[in-house]
GROMACS .gro file of C-alpha atoms in nm:
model
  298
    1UNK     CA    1   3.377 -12.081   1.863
    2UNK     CA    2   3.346 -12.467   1.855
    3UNK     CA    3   3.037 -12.618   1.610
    4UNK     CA    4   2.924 -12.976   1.730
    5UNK     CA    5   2.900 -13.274   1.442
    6UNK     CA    6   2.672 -13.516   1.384
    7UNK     CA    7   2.797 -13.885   1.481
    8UNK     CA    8   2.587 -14.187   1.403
    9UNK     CA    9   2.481 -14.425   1.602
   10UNK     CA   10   2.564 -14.781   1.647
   11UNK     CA   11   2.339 -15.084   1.629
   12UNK     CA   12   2.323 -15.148   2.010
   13UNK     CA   13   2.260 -14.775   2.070
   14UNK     CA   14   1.947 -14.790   1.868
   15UNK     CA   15   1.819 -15.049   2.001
   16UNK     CA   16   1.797 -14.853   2.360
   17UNK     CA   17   1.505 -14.675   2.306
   18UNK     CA   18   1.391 -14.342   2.261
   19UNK     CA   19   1.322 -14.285   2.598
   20UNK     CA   20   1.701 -14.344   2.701
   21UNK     CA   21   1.812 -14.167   2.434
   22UNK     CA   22   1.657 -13.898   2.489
   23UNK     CA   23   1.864 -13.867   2.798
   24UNK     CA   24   2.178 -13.838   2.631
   25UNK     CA   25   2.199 -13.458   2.582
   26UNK     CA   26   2.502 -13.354   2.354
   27UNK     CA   27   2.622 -12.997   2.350
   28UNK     CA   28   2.683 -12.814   2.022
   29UNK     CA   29   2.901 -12.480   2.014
   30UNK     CA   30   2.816 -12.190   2.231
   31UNK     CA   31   2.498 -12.057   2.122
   32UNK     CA   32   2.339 -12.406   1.981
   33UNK     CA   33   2.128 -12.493   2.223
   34UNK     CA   34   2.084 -12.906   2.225
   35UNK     CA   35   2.158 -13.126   1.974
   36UNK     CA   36   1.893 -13.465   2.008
   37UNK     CA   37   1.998 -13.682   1.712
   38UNK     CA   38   1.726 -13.956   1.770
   39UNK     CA   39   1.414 -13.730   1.832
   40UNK     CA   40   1.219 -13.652   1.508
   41UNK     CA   41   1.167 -13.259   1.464
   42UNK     CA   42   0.862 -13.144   1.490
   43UNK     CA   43   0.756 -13.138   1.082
   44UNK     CA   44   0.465 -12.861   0.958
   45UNK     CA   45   0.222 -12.989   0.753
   46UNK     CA   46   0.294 -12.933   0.361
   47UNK     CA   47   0.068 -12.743   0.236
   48UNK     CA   48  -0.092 -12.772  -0.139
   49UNK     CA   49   0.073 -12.508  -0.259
   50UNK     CA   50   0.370 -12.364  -0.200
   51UNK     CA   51   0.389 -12.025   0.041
   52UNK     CA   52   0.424 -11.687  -0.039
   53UNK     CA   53   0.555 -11.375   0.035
   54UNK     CA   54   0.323 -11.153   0.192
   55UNK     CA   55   0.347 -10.747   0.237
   56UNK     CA   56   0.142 -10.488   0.331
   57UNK     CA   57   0.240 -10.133   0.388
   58UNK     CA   58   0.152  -9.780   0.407
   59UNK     CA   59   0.360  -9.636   0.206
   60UNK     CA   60   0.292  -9.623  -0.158
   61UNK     CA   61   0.455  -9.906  -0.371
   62UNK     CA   62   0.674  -9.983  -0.058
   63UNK     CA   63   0.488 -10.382  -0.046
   64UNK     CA   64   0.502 -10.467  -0.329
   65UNK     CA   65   0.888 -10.377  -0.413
   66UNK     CA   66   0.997 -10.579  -0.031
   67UNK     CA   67   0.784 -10.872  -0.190
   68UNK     CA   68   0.917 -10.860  -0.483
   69UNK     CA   69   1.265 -10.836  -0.333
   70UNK     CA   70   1.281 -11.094  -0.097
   71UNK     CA   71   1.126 -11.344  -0.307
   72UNK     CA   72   1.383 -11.259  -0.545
   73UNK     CA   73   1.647 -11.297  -0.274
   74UNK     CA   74   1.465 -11.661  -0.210
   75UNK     CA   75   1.484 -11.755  -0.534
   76UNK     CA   76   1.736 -12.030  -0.546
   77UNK     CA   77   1.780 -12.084  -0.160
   78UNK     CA   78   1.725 -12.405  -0.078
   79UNK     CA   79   1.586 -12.520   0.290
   80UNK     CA   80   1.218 -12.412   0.461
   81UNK     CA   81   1.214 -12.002   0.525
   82UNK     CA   82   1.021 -11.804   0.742
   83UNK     CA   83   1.067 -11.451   0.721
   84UNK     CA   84   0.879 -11.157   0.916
   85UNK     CA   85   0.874 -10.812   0.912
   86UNK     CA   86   0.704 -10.536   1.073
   87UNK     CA   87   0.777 -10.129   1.044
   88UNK     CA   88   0.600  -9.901   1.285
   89UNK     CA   89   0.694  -9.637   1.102
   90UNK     CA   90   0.504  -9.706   0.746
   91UNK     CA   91   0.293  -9.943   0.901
   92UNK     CA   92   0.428 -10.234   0.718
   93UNK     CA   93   0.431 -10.573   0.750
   94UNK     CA   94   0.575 -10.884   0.546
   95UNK     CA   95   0.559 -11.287   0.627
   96UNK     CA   96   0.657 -11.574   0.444
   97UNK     CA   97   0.569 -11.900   0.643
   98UNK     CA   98   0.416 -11.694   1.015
   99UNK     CA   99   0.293 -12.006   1.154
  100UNK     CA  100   0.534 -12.256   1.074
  101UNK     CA  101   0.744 -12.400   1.372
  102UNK     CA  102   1.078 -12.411   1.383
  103UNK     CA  103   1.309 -12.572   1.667
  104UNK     CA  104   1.395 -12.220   1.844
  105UNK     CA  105   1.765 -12.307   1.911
  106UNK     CA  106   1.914 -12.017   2.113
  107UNK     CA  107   1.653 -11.717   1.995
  108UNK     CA  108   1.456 -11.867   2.301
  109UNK     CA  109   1.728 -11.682   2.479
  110UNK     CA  110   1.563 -11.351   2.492
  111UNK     CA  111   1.220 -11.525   2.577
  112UNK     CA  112   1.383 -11.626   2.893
  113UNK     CA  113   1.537 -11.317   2.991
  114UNK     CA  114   1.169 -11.171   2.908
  115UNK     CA  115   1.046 -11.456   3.163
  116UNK     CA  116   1.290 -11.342   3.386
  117UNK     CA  117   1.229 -10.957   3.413
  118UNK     CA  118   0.842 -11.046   3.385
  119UNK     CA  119   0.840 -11.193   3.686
  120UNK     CA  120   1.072 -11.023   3.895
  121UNK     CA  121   0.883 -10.751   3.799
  122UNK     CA  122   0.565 -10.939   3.951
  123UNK     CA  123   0.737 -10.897   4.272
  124UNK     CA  124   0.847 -10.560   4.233
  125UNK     CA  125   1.255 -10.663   4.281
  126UNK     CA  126   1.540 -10.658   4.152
  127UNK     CA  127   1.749 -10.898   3.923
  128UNK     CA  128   2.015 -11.071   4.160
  129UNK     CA  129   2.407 -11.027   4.084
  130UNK     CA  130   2.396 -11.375   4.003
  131UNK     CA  131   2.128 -11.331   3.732
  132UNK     CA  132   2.276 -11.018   3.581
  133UNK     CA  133   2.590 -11.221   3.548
  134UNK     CA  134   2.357 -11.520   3.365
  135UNK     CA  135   2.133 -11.307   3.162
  136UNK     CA  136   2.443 -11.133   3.002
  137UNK     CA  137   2.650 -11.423   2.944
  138UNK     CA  138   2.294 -11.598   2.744
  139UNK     CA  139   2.245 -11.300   2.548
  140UNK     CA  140   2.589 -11.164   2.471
  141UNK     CA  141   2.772 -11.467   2.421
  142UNK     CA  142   2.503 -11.679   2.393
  143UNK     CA  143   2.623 -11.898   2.674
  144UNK     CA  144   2.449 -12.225   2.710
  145UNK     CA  145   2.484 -12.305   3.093
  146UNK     CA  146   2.407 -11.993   3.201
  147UNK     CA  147   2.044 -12.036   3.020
  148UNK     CA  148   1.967 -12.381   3.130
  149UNK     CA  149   2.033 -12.266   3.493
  150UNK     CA  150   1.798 -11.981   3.426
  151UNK     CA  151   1.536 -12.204   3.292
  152UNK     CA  152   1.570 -12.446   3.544
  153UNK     CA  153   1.532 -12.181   3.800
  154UNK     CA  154   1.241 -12.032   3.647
  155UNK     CA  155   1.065 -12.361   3.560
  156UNK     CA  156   0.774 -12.423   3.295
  157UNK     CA  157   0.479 -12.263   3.472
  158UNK     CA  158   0.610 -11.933   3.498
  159UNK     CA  159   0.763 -11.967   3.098
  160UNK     CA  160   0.371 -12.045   2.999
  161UNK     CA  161   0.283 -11.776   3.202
  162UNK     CA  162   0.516 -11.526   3.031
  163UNK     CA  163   0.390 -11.680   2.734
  164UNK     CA  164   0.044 -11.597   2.798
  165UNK     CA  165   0.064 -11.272   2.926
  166UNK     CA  166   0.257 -11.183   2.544
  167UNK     CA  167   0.014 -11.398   2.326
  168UNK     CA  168   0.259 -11.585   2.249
  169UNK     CA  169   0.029 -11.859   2.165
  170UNK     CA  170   0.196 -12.055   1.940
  171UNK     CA  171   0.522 -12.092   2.095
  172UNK     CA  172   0.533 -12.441   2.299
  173UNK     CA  173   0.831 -12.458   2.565
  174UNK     CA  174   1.081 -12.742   2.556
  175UNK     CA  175   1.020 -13.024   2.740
  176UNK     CA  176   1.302 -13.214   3.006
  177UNK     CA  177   1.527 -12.895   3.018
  178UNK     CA  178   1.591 -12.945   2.637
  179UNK     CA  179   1.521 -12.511   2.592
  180UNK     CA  180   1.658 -12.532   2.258
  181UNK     CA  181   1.413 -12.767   2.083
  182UNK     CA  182   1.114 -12.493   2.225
  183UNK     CA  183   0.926 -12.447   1.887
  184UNK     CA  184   0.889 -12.109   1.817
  185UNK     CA  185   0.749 -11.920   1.462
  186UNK     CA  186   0.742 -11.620   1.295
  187UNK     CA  187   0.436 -11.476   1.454
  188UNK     CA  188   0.543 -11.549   1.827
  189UNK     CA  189   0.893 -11.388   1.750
  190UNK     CA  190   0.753 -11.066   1.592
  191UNK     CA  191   0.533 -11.017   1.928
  192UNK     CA  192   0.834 -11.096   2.119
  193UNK     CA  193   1.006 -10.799   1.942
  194UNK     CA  194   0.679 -10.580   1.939
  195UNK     CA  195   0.672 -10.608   2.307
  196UNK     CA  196   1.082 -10.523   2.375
  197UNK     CA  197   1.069 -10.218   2.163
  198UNK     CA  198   0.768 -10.040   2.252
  199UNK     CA  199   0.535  -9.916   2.568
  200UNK     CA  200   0.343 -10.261   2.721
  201UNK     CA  201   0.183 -10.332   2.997
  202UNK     CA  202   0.386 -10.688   2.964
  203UNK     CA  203   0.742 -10.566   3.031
  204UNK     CA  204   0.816 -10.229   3.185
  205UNK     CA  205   1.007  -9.962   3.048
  206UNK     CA  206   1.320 -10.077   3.275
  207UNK     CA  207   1.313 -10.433   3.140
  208UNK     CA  208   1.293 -10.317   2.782
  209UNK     CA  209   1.618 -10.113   2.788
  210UNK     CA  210   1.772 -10.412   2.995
  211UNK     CA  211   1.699 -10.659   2.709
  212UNK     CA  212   1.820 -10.419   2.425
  213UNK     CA  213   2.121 -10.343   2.583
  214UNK     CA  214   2.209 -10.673   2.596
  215UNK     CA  215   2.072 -10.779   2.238
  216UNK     CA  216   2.317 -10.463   2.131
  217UNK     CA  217   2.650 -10.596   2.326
  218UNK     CA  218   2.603 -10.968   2.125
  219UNK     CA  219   3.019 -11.041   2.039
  220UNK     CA  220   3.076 -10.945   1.693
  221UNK     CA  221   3.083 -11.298   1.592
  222UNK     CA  222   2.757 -11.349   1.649
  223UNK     CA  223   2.644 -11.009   1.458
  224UNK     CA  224   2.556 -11.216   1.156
  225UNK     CA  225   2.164 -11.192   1.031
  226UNK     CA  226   1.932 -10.990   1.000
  227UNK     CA  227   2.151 -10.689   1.078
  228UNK     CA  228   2.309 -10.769   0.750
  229UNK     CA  229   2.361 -10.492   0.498
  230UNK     CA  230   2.175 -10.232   0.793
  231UNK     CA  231   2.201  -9.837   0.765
  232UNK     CA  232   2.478  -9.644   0.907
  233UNK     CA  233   2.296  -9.417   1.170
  234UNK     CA  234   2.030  -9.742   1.266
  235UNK     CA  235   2.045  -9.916   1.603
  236UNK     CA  236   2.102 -10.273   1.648
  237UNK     CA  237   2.022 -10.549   1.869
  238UNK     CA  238   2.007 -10.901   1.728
  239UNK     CA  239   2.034 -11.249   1.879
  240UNK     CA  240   2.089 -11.535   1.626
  241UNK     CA  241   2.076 -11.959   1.704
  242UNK     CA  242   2.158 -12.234   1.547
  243UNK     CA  243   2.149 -12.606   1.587
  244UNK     CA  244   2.229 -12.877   1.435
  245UNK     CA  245   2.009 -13.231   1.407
  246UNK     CA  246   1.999 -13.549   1.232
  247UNK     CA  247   1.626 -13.399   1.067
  248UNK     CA  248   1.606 -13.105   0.888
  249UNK     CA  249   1.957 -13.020   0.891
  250UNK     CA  250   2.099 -12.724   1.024
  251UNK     CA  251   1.843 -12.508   1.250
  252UNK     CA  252   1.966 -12.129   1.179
  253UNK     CA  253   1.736 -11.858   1.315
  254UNK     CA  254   1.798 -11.459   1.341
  255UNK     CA  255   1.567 -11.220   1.477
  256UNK     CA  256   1.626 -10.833   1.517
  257UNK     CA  257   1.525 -10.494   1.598
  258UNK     CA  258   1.626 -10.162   1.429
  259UNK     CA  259   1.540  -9.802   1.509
  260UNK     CA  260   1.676  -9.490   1.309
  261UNK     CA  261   1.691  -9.306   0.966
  262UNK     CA  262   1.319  -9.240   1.039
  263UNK     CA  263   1.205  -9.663   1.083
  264UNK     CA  264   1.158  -9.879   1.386
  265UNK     CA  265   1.142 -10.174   1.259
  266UNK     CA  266   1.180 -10.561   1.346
  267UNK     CA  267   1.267 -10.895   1.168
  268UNK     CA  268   1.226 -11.233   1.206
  269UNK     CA  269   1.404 -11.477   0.977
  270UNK     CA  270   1.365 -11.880   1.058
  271UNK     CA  271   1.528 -12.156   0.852
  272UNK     CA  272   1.568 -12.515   0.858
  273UNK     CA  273   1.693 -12.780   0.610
  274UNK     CA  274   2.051 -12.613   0.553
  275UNK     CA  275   2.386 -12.825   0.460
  276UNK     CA  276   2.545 -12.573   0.683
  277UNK     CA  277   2.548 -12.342   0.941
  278UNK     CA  278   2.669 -12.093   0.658
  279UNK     CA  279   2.436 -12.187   0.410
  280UNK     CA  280   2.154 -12.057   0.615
  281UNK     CA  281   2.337 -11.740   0.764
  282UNK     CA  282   2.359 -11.693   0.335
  283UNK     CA  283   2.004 -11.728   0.315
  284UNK     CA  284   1.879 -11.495   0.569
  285UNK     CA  285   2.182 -11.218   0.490
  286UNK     CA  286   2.030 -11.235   0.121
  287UNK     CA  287   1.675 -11.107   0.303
  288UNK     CA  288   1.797 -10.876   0.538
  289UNK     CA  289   2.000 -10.670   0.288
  290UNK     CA  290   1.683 -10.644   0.075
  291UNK     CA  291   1.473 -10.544   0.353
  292UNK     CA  292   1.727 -10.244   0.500
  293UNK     CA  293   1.735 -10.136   0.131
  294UNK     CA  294   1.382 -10.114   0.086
  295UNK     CA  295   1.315  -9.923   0.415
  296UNK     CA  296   1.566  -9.720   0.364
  297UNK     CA  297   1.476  -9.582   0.005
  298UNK     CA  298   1.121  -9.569   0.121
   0.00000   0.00000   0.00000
């Protein structure tokens, strides 16, 4: 798998515009969604103090030992981390950061396919060959061209409407094509997952199984995250992005859902501000472990 770099600009390049620039889209590796180097990134607002961890659970003694555990695995990791967790099963539910937004790279991925089933579903058909063939190649291999023709085909209206109809409120669509620079959070992504893995009137029970399927044949490459350090006996289906941009660094998201040794349970980790691609798969690996561990003792 190839990773795009960063290349700076020259003198009579800048002076172009942004609106020309903006034009220019440069591909990153498979899975990175769009790389803009002259657009600023959308930046939260700092708040007074710094965030965090939250838990709530339950289970006795079960919140306060996941706080205390992934703030410990936070400890020294450098970048801005948003973290979400929520466990039918005890009823509990952690967040570091919920509303922050992130640029979604490729976890926008399984928003589309959502989009997708949503409204065939609307109509009451089928998915095409063709868009079988897309909607595995986005989520398995995370292929880039197959999710821009998707988008494209769907447009923005019936992505807002999707939106909508999940409460996904604070997620705001990418504009010009650019589906990788969607800004997602926490929140959003933990609704996403709430809605794939359990009875809705959003998605039907056909179009649930379709999207886990797929989020549980991702190449083993791209297995990193929040599936890190998960039970033997627990199912898995993941989908991970990352992005690279001349603010905040390296873009490196993972969210996940897990069913088995008596949890059903999803997680949503966000980062930006990493040196590396690897430096941020570090930093959410260090949460994930801790949370599997947790549930699992509890």
């Amino acid at each position: 798998m190839t990773h795009g770099t960063s290349h700076e600009k020259s003198k009579d390049e800048k002076a172009r515009g942004v609106s020309r620039r903006a034009r220019a889209l440069v591909a990153v590796g498979v899975g990175a969604g769009v790389f803009i180097p002259s657009l600023a990134a959308a930046t939260p607002a700092i708040a007074a103090t710094t965030p965090t961890v939250s838990c709530t659970s339950a289970k006795a003694g079960l919140a306060d030992k996941l706080k205390k555990d992934i703030t410990a695995a936070l400890a020294n990791r450098k970048g801005t981390i948003a973290v979400g967790l929520y466990d039918r099963s005890t009823n509990t539910t952690c967040t570091l950061r919920p509303s922050t937004a992130y640029d979604s790279a490729s976890v926008v991925k399984v928003t589309v396919l959502a989009t997708l089933l949503w409204d065939a579903k609307k109509t009451n058909r089928y998915l095409t060959d063709r868009e079988v063939s897309l909607a595995k190649a986005m989520i398995t291999k995370s292929d880039n061209d197959a999710t821009s023709k998707l988008w494209k085909q769907l447009g923005l209206t019936k992505i807002k409407g999707f939106l909508a109809a999940a409460g996904m409120t604070q997620t705001k669509p990418g504009a010009n094509g650019y589906w990788g620079l969607t800004q997602i959070t926490v929140t959003d992504e933990q609704k996403l997952l709430k809605l794939i893995t359990a009875k809705n009137a959003v998605l039907s029970d056909n179009s649930r199984a379709y999207i886990l399927k797929l989020m549980g044949q991702v190449v083993s490459s791209q297995r990193w995250g929040t599936p890190y350090g998960v039970p033997s006996g627990v199912s898995v289906a993941v989908k991970n992005g990352w992005l690279q941009r001349s603010t905040n660094g390296w873009r490196v998201h993972s969210i996940g859902a897990f069913k088995g040794g008596g949890h059903d349970y999803m997680v949503t980790v966000l980062t930006h501000g990493n040196s590396t691609m690897n430096y941020g798969i570090t930093t959410i690996q260090g949460v994930a472990k801790v949370i599997h561990r947790g549930l699992a003792a509890s």
